[in-house]
Amino acid sequence: MKKIAIIGGGAAGMACAALLKGKASVTLLERGERLGRKLSATGNGQGNVTNVNMGAEHYFTDCPERLSHLLERYNTEKILRFFEGMGGVFLPDPRGRVYPASRQASAVTDLLRRELSRAGTDICLGARVHAIEYDGDFRLIWEGGQMRADAVVLAAGGKAAKNFGTDGTAYALAERFGHTVLPLFPVLVQLKSDPAAVRGLKGIRADARVVLLRKEKERFSCRGDVLFTESGVSGDAVFRASSYAAAGDLLLVDLLPDVPEERILRALATGEGEDCLLCLVNNGLGRTLFRRAGGDRAVIARLIKQFPVPVTGTLGFDYAQATRGGIPLAETDDSLMSAFRRGLYFAGEILNVDGECGGYNLHWAFASAHAVAEALA
Ligand SMILES: Cc1cc2nc3c(=O)[nH]c(=O)nc-3n(C[C@H](O)[C@H](O)[C@H](O)COP(=O)(O)OP(=O)(O)OC[C@H]3O[C@@H](n4cnc5c(N)ncnc54)[C@H](O)[C@@H]3O)c2cc1C
């Protein structure tokens, strides 16, 4: 049986090992003391594993054609069949985001762990691989251990959220074989703003519509949660916008997307002072808007429909959910094997593929694991 080493016991590595059940002798090497720590924290702990609206248009990559082809082959149905084949039940929410019926991300990790135990996968925890050598077959080295393998799957994640073991050091393992590492950026992350622009709003959450403008041209818009913080804005809609944002952009937040401006003006005309905002917006938000507009009803209405948040940047990798950049997809083939070293494969976030908020990054982790496992099996 082929001996395969998988580096990284996250979403992609665990899925790949599970898919190779009975088809190869697999060792899964994880630097942390537990498998799937990041997976267990996804989707606010609920595990948004994929999305019913799947397609390359939801992703950023250097090689959209290959990605498109892979996503058609390893589509939502295929990923759900994989999980349901292990005994899980998964359901979409009204926005198309798919979660385990239990709404527990940790249960997805447990499902994969159970499968690995059934498969008899050799699991090596506390093994941070720091070198891969090649002399006809592969030799992987970590502190206190080493092993030989016929093939290696590099599924060590990106640089986002290093508290889950992903600090970006694993890219060097691929560079050693001649791979490029495209510039890395944190994505799905809070947007920073001038603190004065969001003063008095910290902690306020709204179901809003956001429009991201660059030089007055719309770059992105969507509807979802916006949460004001001390230094900017966060929340689901902002995470989605963060994929397109850069310093100098302007984010306009429509705090009442279902109410036209004229109706807001009519409501504002009926009350005295700050009371004019009663039942329109959250009281704390109302007080801030009233003060900022100097009580001018037309300015208040405009602030409600187009609250301006000048973007000064994003928070760093430690606060991001995903990484843009990494190993170019173009430096692999359709089975995600390295163009430079036969037998070396990539899966998951280490590749230059990042998706929108909504289950797209985990889908890529599982879809890429399928591509690699099918080639290896
Ligand atoms: C808080 C949070 C919430 C998220 N929520 C969602 C969501 O709801 N839906 C969604 O689609 N995506 C979500 N994401 C993104 C998603 O979790 C990642 O894109 C996905 O986990 C990437 O899978 P991966 O297997 O490539 O990497 P990871 O899951 O990051 O796993 C990589 C593993 O490799 C290990 N490793 C690294 N280097 C080495 C080494 N040298 N040797 C051995 N092991 C190594 C790491 O310890 C880690 O366990 C979220 C991310 C975060 C941080």
mmCIF file of N, CA and C and ligand atoms in Angstrom, residues 6-15 28-51 59 97-99 105 124 126-131 140-142 154-171 173 187-188 239 317-323 347-351 353-366 368-369, ligand 1:
data_model
loop_
_atom_site.group_PDB
_atom_site.id
_atom_site.type_symbol
_atom_site.label_atom_id
_atom_site.label_comp_id
_atom_site.label_asym_id
_atom_site.label_seq_id
_atom_site.Cartn_x
_atom_site.Cartn_y
_atom_site.Cartn_z
ATOM 1 N N ILE A 6 0.250 13.241 5.511
ATOM 2 C CA ILE A 6 -0.544 14.476 5.371
ATOM 3 C C ILE A 6 -0.080 15.440 6.460
ATOM 4 N N ILE A 7 0.365 16.623 6.040
ATOM 5 C CA ILE A 7 0.835 17.613 7.016
ATOM 6 C C ILE A 7 -0.306 18.584 7.297
ATOM 7 N N GLY A 8 -0.807 18.569 8.538
ATOM 8 C CA GLY A 8 -1.885 19.473 8.935
ATOM 9 C C GLY A 8 -3.170 18.712 9.218
ATOM 10 N N GLY A 9 -3.552 18.680 10.483
ATOM 11 C CA GLY A 9 -4.782 17.982 10.886
ATOM 12 C C GLY A 9 -5.922 18.962 11.043
ATOM 13 N N GLY A 10 -6.130 19.796 10.015
ATOM 14 C CA GLY A 10 -7.270 20.723 9.993
ATOM 15 C C GLY A 10 -8.350 20.164 9.088
ATOM 16 N N ALA A 11 -9.206 21.047 8.587
ATOM 17 C CA ALA A 11 -10.351 20.622 7.780
ATOM 18 C C ALA A 11 -9.889 19.805 6.567
ATOM 19 N N ALA A 12 -8.940 20.338 5.796
ATOM 20 C CA ALA A 12 -8.521 19.659 4.565
ATOM 21 C C ALA A 12 -7.763 18.365 4.866
ATOM 22 N N GLY A 13 -6.846 18.424 5.816
ATOM 23 C CA GLY A 13 -6.025 17.242 6.132
ATOM 24 C C GLY A 13 -6.864 16.096 6.653
ATOM 25 N N MET A 14 -7.801 16.409 7.547
ATOM 26 C CA MET A 14 -8.640 15.338 8.116
ATOM 27 C C MET A 14 -9.545 14.740 7.039
ATOM 28 N N ALA A 15 -10.118 15.618 6.195
ATOM 29 C CA ALA A 15 -11.013 15.115 5.145
ATOM 30 C C ALA A 15 -10.232 14.227 4.183
ATOM 31 N N LEU A 28 -1.191 11.157 9.599
ATOM 32 C CA LEU A 28 -1.634 12.562 9.672
ATOM 33 C C LEU A 28 -0.796 13.256 10.747
ATOM 34 N N LEU A 29 -0.034 14.279 10.312
ATOM 35 C CA LEU A 29 0.881 14.957 11.232
ATOM 36 C C LEU A 29 0.327 16.327 11.586
ATOM 37 N N GLU A 30 0.075 16.568 12.853
ATOM 38 C CA GLU A 30 -0.522 17.841 13.293
ATOM 39 C C GLU A 30 0.372 18.456 14.372
ATOM 40 N N ARG A 31 0.702 19.732 14.181
ATOM 41 C CA ARG A 31 1.610 20.372 15.145
ATOM 42 C C ARG A 31 0.955 20.599 16.512
ATOM 43 N N GLY A 32 -0.359 20.762 16.536
ATOM 44 C CA GLY A 32 -1.055 21.012 17.805
ATOM 45 C C GLY A 32 -1.317 19.716 18.554
ATOM 46 N N GLU A 33 -1.982 19.863 19.704
ATOM 47 C CA GLU A 33 -2.249 18.677 20.529
ATOM 48 C C GLU A 33 -3.623 18.080 20.248
ATOM 49 N N ARG A 34 -4.383 18.731 19.318
ATOM 50 C CA ARG A 34 -5.703 18.213 18.955
ATOM 51 C C ARG A 34 -5.941 18.405 17.476
ATOM 52 N N LEU A 35 -6.745 17.559 16.876
ATOM 53 C CA LEU A 35 -7.098 17.729 15.456
ATOM 54 C C LEU A 35 -8.256 18.731 15.336
ATOM 55 N N GLY A 36 -8.286 19.437 14.219
ATOM 56 C CA GLY A 36 -9.468 20.238 13.861
ATOM 57 C C GLY A 36 -9.830 21.364 14.809
ATOM 58 N N ARG A 37 -8.850 22.000 15.422
ATOM 59 C CA ARG A 37 -9.187 23.058 16.389
ATOM 60 C C ARG A 37 -9.879 24.238 15.697
ATOM 61 N N LYS A 38 -9.359 24.613 14.516
ATOM 62 C CA LYS A 38 -9.988 25.752 13.832
ATOM 63 C C LYS A 38 -11.389 25.353 13.329
ATOM 64 N N LEU A 39 -11.479 24.165 12.760
ATOM 65 C CA LEU A 39 -12.773 23.690 12.263
ATOM 66 C C LEU A 39 -13.836 23.765 13.363
ATOM 67 N N SER A 40 -13.443 23.412 14.592
ATOM 68 C CA SER A 40 -14.401 23.403 15.711
ATOM 69 C C SER A 40 -14.853 24.800 16.099
ATOM 70 N N ALA A 41 -14.122 25.830 15.623
ATOM 71 C CA ALA A 41 -14.480 27.209 16.001
ATOM 72 C C ALA A 41 -15.210 27.937 14.879
ATOM 73 N N THR A 42 -15.447 27.260 13.773
ATOM 74 C CA THR A 42 -15.984 27.961 12.600
ATOM 75 C C THR A 42 -17.475 28.306 12.757
ATOM 76 N N GLY A 43 -17.871 29.300 11.960
ATOM 77 C CA GLY A 43 -19.289 29.681 11.904
ATOM 78 C C GLY A 43 -19.844 30.036 13.268
ATOM 79 N N ASN A 44 -19.077 30.808 14.052
ATOM 80 C CA ASN A 44 -19.478 31.148 15.425
ATOM 81 C C ASN A 44 -19.786 29.882 16.225
ATOM 82 N N GLY A 45 -18.971 28.850 15.992
ATOM 83 C CA GLY A 45 -19.159 27.603 16.735
ATOM 84 C C GLY A 45 -20.227 26.710 16.135
ATOM 85 N N GLN A 46 -20.858 27.147 15.016
ATOM 86 C CA GLN A 46 -21.959 26.355 14.447
ATOM 87 C C GLN A 46 -21.533 25.546 13.224
ATOM 88 N N GLY A 47 -20.352 25.897 12.623
ATOM 89 C CA GLY A 47 -19.822 25.070 11.543
ATOM 90 C C GLY A 47 -20.534 25.228 10.217
ATOM 91 N N ASN A 48 -20.306 26.357 9.568
ATOM 92 C CA ASN A 48 -20.909 26.601 8.242
ATOM 93 C C ASN A 48 -19.993 25.949 7.191
ATOM 94 N N VAL A 49 -20.296 24.672 6.864
ATOM 95 C CA VAL A 49 -19.339 23.856 6.110
ATOM 96 C C VAL A 49 -19.359 24.049 4.595
ATOM 97 N N THR A 50 -20.471 24.534 4.049
ATOM 98 C CA THR A 50 -20.529 24.773 2.608
ATOM 99 C C THR A 50 -21.711 25.697 2.320
ATOM 100 N N ASN A 51 -22.009 25.876 1.035
ATOM 101 C CA ASN A 51 -23.110 26.772 0.660
ATOM 102 C C ASN A 51 -23.809 26.159 -0.550
ATOM 103 N N TYR A 59 -15.096 33.182 -5.172
ATOM 104 C CA TYR A 59 -13.710 32.987 -4.708
ATOM 105 C C TYR A 59 -12.746 33.970 -5.366
ATOM 106 N N ARG A 97 -26.506 28.874 3.477
ATOM 107 C CA ARG A 97 -25.354 28.404 4.244
ATOM 108 C C ARG A 97 -25.696 27.060 4.883
ATOM 109 N N VAL A 98 -24.800 26.093 4.747
ATOM 110 C CA VAL A 98 -25.124 24.749 5.228
ATOM 111 C C VAL A 98 -24.390 24.469 6.544
ATOM 112 N N TYR A 99 -25.158 23.969 7.517
ATOM 113 C CA TYR A 99 -24.637 23.671 8.860
ATOM 114 C C TYR A 99 -25.015 22.240 9.242
ATOM 115 N N ALA A 105 -20.075 23.091 15.368
ATOM 116 C CA ALA A 105 -18.904 22.867 14.526
ATOM 117 C C ALA A 105 -18.057 21.720 15.085
ATOM 118 N N CYS A 124 -0.364 11.604 14.395
ATOM 119 C CA CYS A 124 0.820 12.033 15.135
ATOM 120 C C CYS A 124 0.606 13.475 15.594
ATOM 121 N N GLY A 126 1.398 16.943 18.005
ATOM 122 C CA GLY A 126 2.611 17.621 18.491
ATOM 123 C C GLY A 126 3.767 17.469 17.514
ATOM 124 N N ALA A 127 3.453 17.211 16.247
ATOM 125 C CA ALA A 127 4.501 16.992 15.237
ATOM 126 C C ALA A 127 4.487 18.152 14.251
ATOM 127 N N ARG A 128 5.307 19.161 14.510
ATOM 128 C CA ARG A 128 5.398 20.312 13.586
ATOM 129 C C ARG A 128 6.490 20.022 12.570
ATOM 130 N N VAL A 129 6.069 19.680 11.379
ATOM 131 C CA VAL A 129 7.037 19.317 10.332
ATOM 132 C C VAL A 129 7.796 20.578 9.929
ATOM 133 N N HIS A 130 9.150 20.520 10.031
ATOM 134 C CA HIS A 130 9.913 21.726 9.659
ATOM 135 C C HIS A 130 10.775 21.499 8.426
ATOM 136 N N ALA A 131 10.812 20.259 7.933
ATOM 137 C CA ALA A 131 11.571 20.030 6.699
ATOM 138 C C ALA A 131 10.999 18.840 5.946
ATOM 139 N N LEU A 140 10.137 13.349 5.926
ATOM 140 C CA LEU A 140 9.584 14.477 6.670
ATOM 141 C C LEU A 140 10.221 14.496 8.051
ATOM 142 N N ILE A 141 10.582 15.691 8.496
ATOM 143 C CA ILE A 141 11.304 15.793 9.763
ATOM 144 C C ILE A 141 10.589 16.763 10.696
ATOM 145 N N TRP A 142 10.408 16.346 11.930
ATOM 146 C CA TRP A 142 9.880 17.243 12.967
ATOM 147 C C TRP A 142 10.660 16.982 14.242
ATOM 148 N N LEU A 154 0.398 18.591 1.557
ATOM 149 C CA LEU A 154 0.639 19.760 2.401
ATOM 150 C C LEU A 154 -0.700 20.465 2.617
ATOM 151 N N ALA A 155 -1.266 20.258 3.804
ATOM 152 C CA ALA A 155 -2.594 20.819 4.149
ATOM 153 C C ALA A 155 -2.455 21.597 5.452
ATOM 154 N N ALA A 156 -1.412 22.448 5.495
ATOM 155 C CA ALA A 156 -1.048 23.107 6.754
ATOM 156 C C ALA A 156 -1.689 24.466 6.937
ATOM 157 N N GLY A 157 -2.695 24.800 6.117
ATOM 158 C CA GLY A 157 -3.432 26.048 6.294
ATOM 159 C C GLY A 157 -2.661 27.267 5.840
ATOM 160 N N GLY A 158 -3.220 28.453 6.173
ATOM 161 C CA GLY A 158 -2.612 29.714 5.739
ATOM 162 C C GLY A 158 -1.940 30.431 6.888
ATOM 163 N N LYS A 159 -2.219 31.738 6.974
ATOM 164 C CA LYS A 159 -1.570 32.545 8.008
ATOM 165 C C LYS A 159 -2.590 33.186 8.954
ATOM 166 N N ALA A 160 -3.875 32.941 8.687
ATOM 167 C CA ALA A 160 -4.909 33.585 9.503
ATOM 168 C C ALA A 160 -5.107 32.846 10.821
ATOM 169 N N ALA A 161 -5.357 33.605 11.877
ATOM 170 C CA ALA A 161 -5.692 33.051 13.193
ATOM 171 C C ALA A 161 -4.636 32.083 13.693
ATOM 172 N N LYS A 162 -3.462 32.633 14.023
ATOM 173 C CA LYS A 162 -2.340 31.751 14.381
ATOM 174 C C LYS A 162 -2.568 30.980 15.678
ATOM 175 N N ASN A 163 -3.544 31.431 16.478
ATOM 176 C CA ASN A 163 -3.833 30.662 17.706
ATOM 177 C C ASN A 163 -4.333 29.256 17.384
ATOM 178 N N PHE A 164 -4.684 29.005 16.113
ATOM 179 C CA PHE A 164 -5.101 27.639 15.724
ATOM 180 C C PHE A 164 -3.960 26.887 15.047
ATOM 181 N N GLY A 165 -2.721 27.384 15.174
ATOM 182 C CA GLY A 165 -1.568 26.639 14.640
ATOM 183 C C GLY A 165 -1.152 27.078 13.247
ATOM 184 N N THR A 166 -1.809 28.114 12.714
ATOM 185 C CA THR A 166 -1.520 28.530 11.341
ATOM 186 C C THR A 166 -0.842 29.902 11.363
ATOM 187 N N ASP A 167 0.486 29.876 11.431
ATOM 188 C CA ASP A 167 1.236 31.139 11.523
ATOM 189 C C ASP A 167 1.950 31.473 10.221
ATOM 190 N N GLY A 168 1.717 30.698 9.190
ATOM 191 C CA GLY A 168 2.301 30.993 7.881
ATOM 192 C C GLY A 168 3.688 30.385 7.669
ATOM 193 N N THR A 169 4.215 29.694 8.676
ATOM 194 C CA THR A 169 5.572 29.148 8.516
ATOM 195 C C THR A 169 5.598 27.952 7.551
ATOM 196 N N ALA A 170 4.448 27.316 7.342
ATOM 197 C CA ALA A 170 4.431 26.110 6.506
ATOM 198 C C ALA A 170 4.668 26.402 5.019
ATOM 199 N N TYR A 171 4.485 27.663 4.599
ATOM 200 C CA TYR A 171 4.722 27.971 3.180
ATOM 201 C C TYR A 171 6.154 27.622 2.775
ATOM 202 N N LEU A 173 7.838 25.138 3.457
ATOM 203 C CA LEU A 173 7.985 23.722 3.079
ATOM 204 C C LEU A 173 7.785 23.563 1.572
ATOM 205 N N VAL A 187 -8.016 38.209 5.129
ATOM 206 C CA VAL A 187 -9.366 38.488 4.613
ATOM 207 C C VAL A 187 -10.422 37.924 5.560
ATOM 208 N N LEU A 188 -11.670 38.314 5.325
ATOM 209 C CA LEU A 188 -12.776 38.029 6.249
ATOM 210 C C LEU A 188 -12.371 38.530 7.624
ATOM 211 N N PHE A 239 -17.283 41.446 6.941
ATOM 212 C CA PHE A 239 -16.330 40.393 6.566
ATOM 213 C C PHE A 239 -16.387 40.149 5.060
ATOM 214 N N PHE A 317 -3.706 39.494 10.560
ATOM 215 C CA PHE A 317 -3.939 38.048 10.414
ATOM 216 C C PHE A 317 -4.523 37.415 11.675
ATOM 217 N N ASP A 318 -4.118 37.923 12.840
ATOM 218 C CA ASP A 318 -4.591 37.293 14.083
ATOM 219 C C ASP A 318 -6.110 37.357 14.199
ATOM 220 N N TYR A 319 -6.717 38.355 13.518
ATOM 221 C CA TYR A 319 -8.162 38.552 13.643
ATOM 222 C C TYR A 319 -8.911 38.077 12.400
ATOM 223 N N ALA A 320 -8.177 37.578 11.412
ATOM 224 C CA ALA A 320 -8.800 37.225 10.125
ATOM 225 C C ALA A 320 -9.260 35.776 10.134
ATOM 226 N N GLN A 321 -10.279 35.495 9.318
ATOM 227 C CA GLN A 321 -10.742 34.107 9.194
ATOM 228 C C GLN A 321 -10.020 33.381 8.062
ATOM 229 N N ALA A 322 -9.460 34.113 7.124
ATOM 230 C CA ALA A 322 -8.814 33.426 5.990
ATOM 231 C C ALA A 322 -7.653 34.249 5.441
ATOM 232 N N THR A 323 -6.906 33.618 4.545
ATOM 233 C CA THR A 323 -5.696 34.212 3.959
ATOM 234 C C THR A 323 -5.881 34.351 2.456
ATOM 235 N N ALA A 347 -3.615 20.922 -0.328
ATOM 236 C CA ALA A 347 -5.067 21.005 -0.096
ATOM 237 C C ALA A 347 -5.358 22.120 0.894
ATOM 238 N N GLY A 348 -6.460 22.817 0.673
ATOM 239 C CA GLY A 348 -6.943 23.812 1.631
ATOM 240 C C GLY A 348 -6.368 25.199 1.442
ATOM 241 N N GLU A 349 -6.327 25.920 2.557
ATOM 242 C CA GLU A 349 -6.038 27.353 2.537
ATOM 243 C C GLU A 349 -4.597 27.695 2.157
ATOM 244 N N ILE A 350 -3.708 26.745 2.192
ATOM 245 C CA ILE A 350 -2.308 27.012 1.827
ATOM 246 C C ILE A 350 -2.213 27.439 0.352
ATOM 247 N N LEU A 351 -3.202 27.011 -0.444
ATOM 248 C CA LEU A 351 -3.246 27.406 -1.858
ATOM 249 C C LEU A 351 -3.861 28.800 -1.990
ATOM 250 N N VAL A 353 -6.426 30.308 -2.844
ATOM 251 C CA VAL A 353 -7.876 30.286 -3.077
ATOM 252 C C VAL A 353 -8.526 30.761 -1.780
ATOM 253 N N ASP A 354 -9.269 31.848 -1.832
ATOM 254 C CA ASP A 354 -10.037 32.231 -0.638
ATOM 255 C C ASP A 354 -11.434 32.614 -1.074
ATOM 256 N N GLY A 355 -12.389 32.264 -0.231
ATOM 257 C CA GLY A 355 -13.791 32.456 -0.601
ATOM 258 C C GLY A 355 -14.465 33.519 0.235
ATOM 259 N N GLU A 356 -15.676 33.860 -0.197
ATOM 260 C CA GLU A 356 -16.477 34.810 0.570
ATOM 261 C C GLU A 356 -16.910 34.162 1.882
ATOM 262 N N CYS A 357 -17.448 34.975 2.750
ATOM 263 C CA CYS A 357 -18.033 34.496 3.997
ATOM 264 C C CYS A 357 -19.278 33.679 3.628
ATOM 265 N N GLY A 358 -19.491 32.534 4.266
ATOM 266 C CA GLY A 358 -20.714 31.781 3.963
ATOM 267 C C GLY A 358 -20.465 30.305 3.714
ATOM 268 N N GLY A 359 -19.335 29.784 4.180
ATOM 269 C CA GLY A 359 -19.052 28.349 4.023
ATOM 270 C C GLY A 359 -18.116 28.056 2.867
ATOM 271 N N TYR A 360 -17.676 29.094 2.150
ATOM 272 C CA TYR A 360 -16.867 28.873 0.940
ATOM 273 C C TYR A 360 -15.442 28.398 1.252
ATOM 274 N N ASN A 361 -14.878 28.839 2.370
ATOM 275 C CA ASN A 361 -13.504 28.420 2.654
ATOM 276 C C ASN A 361 -13.446 26.962 3.111
ATOM 277 N N LEU A 362 -14.421 26.573 3.919
ATOM 278 C CA LEU A 362 -14.442 25.154 4.300
ATOM 279 C C LEU A 362 -14.777 24.297 3.081
ATOM 280 N N HIS A 363 -15.669 24.782 2.228
ATOM 281 C CA HIS A 363 -15.979 24.003 1.026
ATOM 282 C C HIS A 363 -14.691 23.761 0.231
ATOM 283 N N TRP A 364 -13.878 24.821 0.094
ATOM 284 C CA TRP A 364 -12.631 24.651 -0.653
ATOM 285 C C TRP A 364 -11.719 23.630 0.051
ATOM 286 N N ALA A 365 -11.645 23.702 1.376
ATOM 287 C CA ALA A 365 -10.813 22.736 2.119
ATOM 288 C C ALA A 365 -11.277 21.307 1.782
ATOM 289 N N PHE A 366 -12.607 21.079 1.797
ATOM 290 C CA PHE A 366 -13.109 19.717 1.563
ATOM 291 C C PHE A 366 -13.023 19.340 0.076
ATOM 292 N N SER A 368 -10.850 20.470 -2.184
ATOM 293 C CA SER A 368 -9.452 20.219 -2.561
ATOM 294 C C SER A 368 -8.987 18.882 -1.974
ATOM 295 N N ALA A 369 -9.464 18.555 -0.772
ATOM 296 C CA ALA A 369 -9.115 17.256 -0.171
ATOM 297 C C ALA A 369 -9.628 16.121 -1.061
HETATM 298 C C1 LIG B 1 -12.785 31.924 13.767
HETATM 299 C C2 LIG B 1 -12.913 31.355 12.374
HETATM 300 C C3 LIG B 1 -14.169 31.049 11.897
HETATM 301 C C4 LIG B 1 -14.311 30.541 10.593
HETATM 302 N N1 LIG B 1 -15.551 30.206 10.144
HETATM 303 C C5 LIG B 1 -15.708 29.670 8.919
HETATM 304 C C6 LIG B 1 -16.975 29.233 8.471
HETATM 305 O O1 LIG B 1 -17.972 29.266 9.200
HETATM 306 N N2 LIG B 1 -17.062 28.712 7.209
HETATM 307 C C7 LIG B 1 -15.972 28.615 6.385
HETATM 308 O O2 LIG B 1 -16.111 28.171 5.251
HETATM 309 N N3 LIG B 1 -14.744 28.972 6.811
HETATM 310 C C8 LIG B 1 -14.585 29.479 8.060
HETATM 311 N N4 LIG B 1 -13.335 29.833 8.483
HETATM 312 C C9 LIG B 1 -12.176 29.559 7.592
HETATM 313 C C10 LIG B 1 -11.830 28.058 7.633
HETATM 314 O O3 LIG B 1 -11.827 27.615 8.960
HETATM 315 C C11 LIG B 1 -10.464 27.778 7.001
HETATM 316 O O4 LIG B 1 -10.408 28.322 5.703
HETATM 317 C C12 LIG B 1 -10.203 26.259 6.931
HETATM 318 O O5 LIG B 1 -10.157 25.727 8.241
HETATM 319 C C13 LIG B 1 -8.900 25.947 6.200
HETATM 320 O O6 LIG B 1 -8.683 24.567 6.266
HETATM 321 P P1 LIG B 1 -7.211 23.966 6.158
HETATM 322 O O7 LIG B 1 -7.325 22.526 6.487
HETATM 323 O O8 LIG B 1 -6.595 24.400 4.900
HETATM 324 O O9 LIG B 1 -6.405 24.701 7.315
HETATM 325 P P2 LIG B 1 -6.631 24.649 8.885
HETATM 326 O O10 LIG B 1 -7.999 24.220 9.219
HETATM 327 O O11 LIG B 1 -6.154 25.961 9.361
HETATM 328 O O12 LIG B 1 -5.648 23.486 9.365
HETATM 329 C C14 LIG B 1 -4.271 23.520 9.164
HETATM 330 C C15 LIG B 1 -3.631 22.675 10.243
HETATM 331 O O13 LIG B 1 -2.250 22.501 9.933
HETATM 332 C C16 LIG B 1 -1.507 22.520 11.145
HETATM 333 N N5 LIG B 1 -0.119 22.860 10.799
HETATM 334 C C17 LIG B 1 0.364 24.053 10.360
HETATM 335 N N6 LIG B 1 1.681 23.959 10.112
HETATM 336 C C18 LIG B 1 2.047 22.688 10.398
HETATM 337 C C19 LIG B 1 3.293 21.988 10.329
HETATM 338 N N7 LIG B 1 4.404 22.568 9.921
HETATM 339 N N8 LIG B 1 3.308 20.690 10.715
HETATM 340 C C20 LIG B 1 2.178 20.060 11.135
HETATM 341 N N9 LIG B 1 0.975 20.693 11.223
HETATM 342 C C21 LIG B 1 0.903 21.987 10.834
HETATM 343 C C22 LIG B 1 -2.228 23.571 11.981
HETATM 344 O O14 LIG B 1 -1.961 23.400 13.361
HETATM 345 C C23 LIG B 1 -3.687 23.320 11.615
HETATM 346 O O15 LIG B 1 -4.308 22.421 12.507
HETATM 347 C C24 LIG B 1 -13.157 30.344 9.774
HETATM 348 C C25 LIG B 1 -11.892 30.653 10.282
HETATM 349 C C26 LIG B 1 -11.761 31.162 11.574
HETATM 350 C C27 LIG B 1 -10.390 31.483 12.099
#
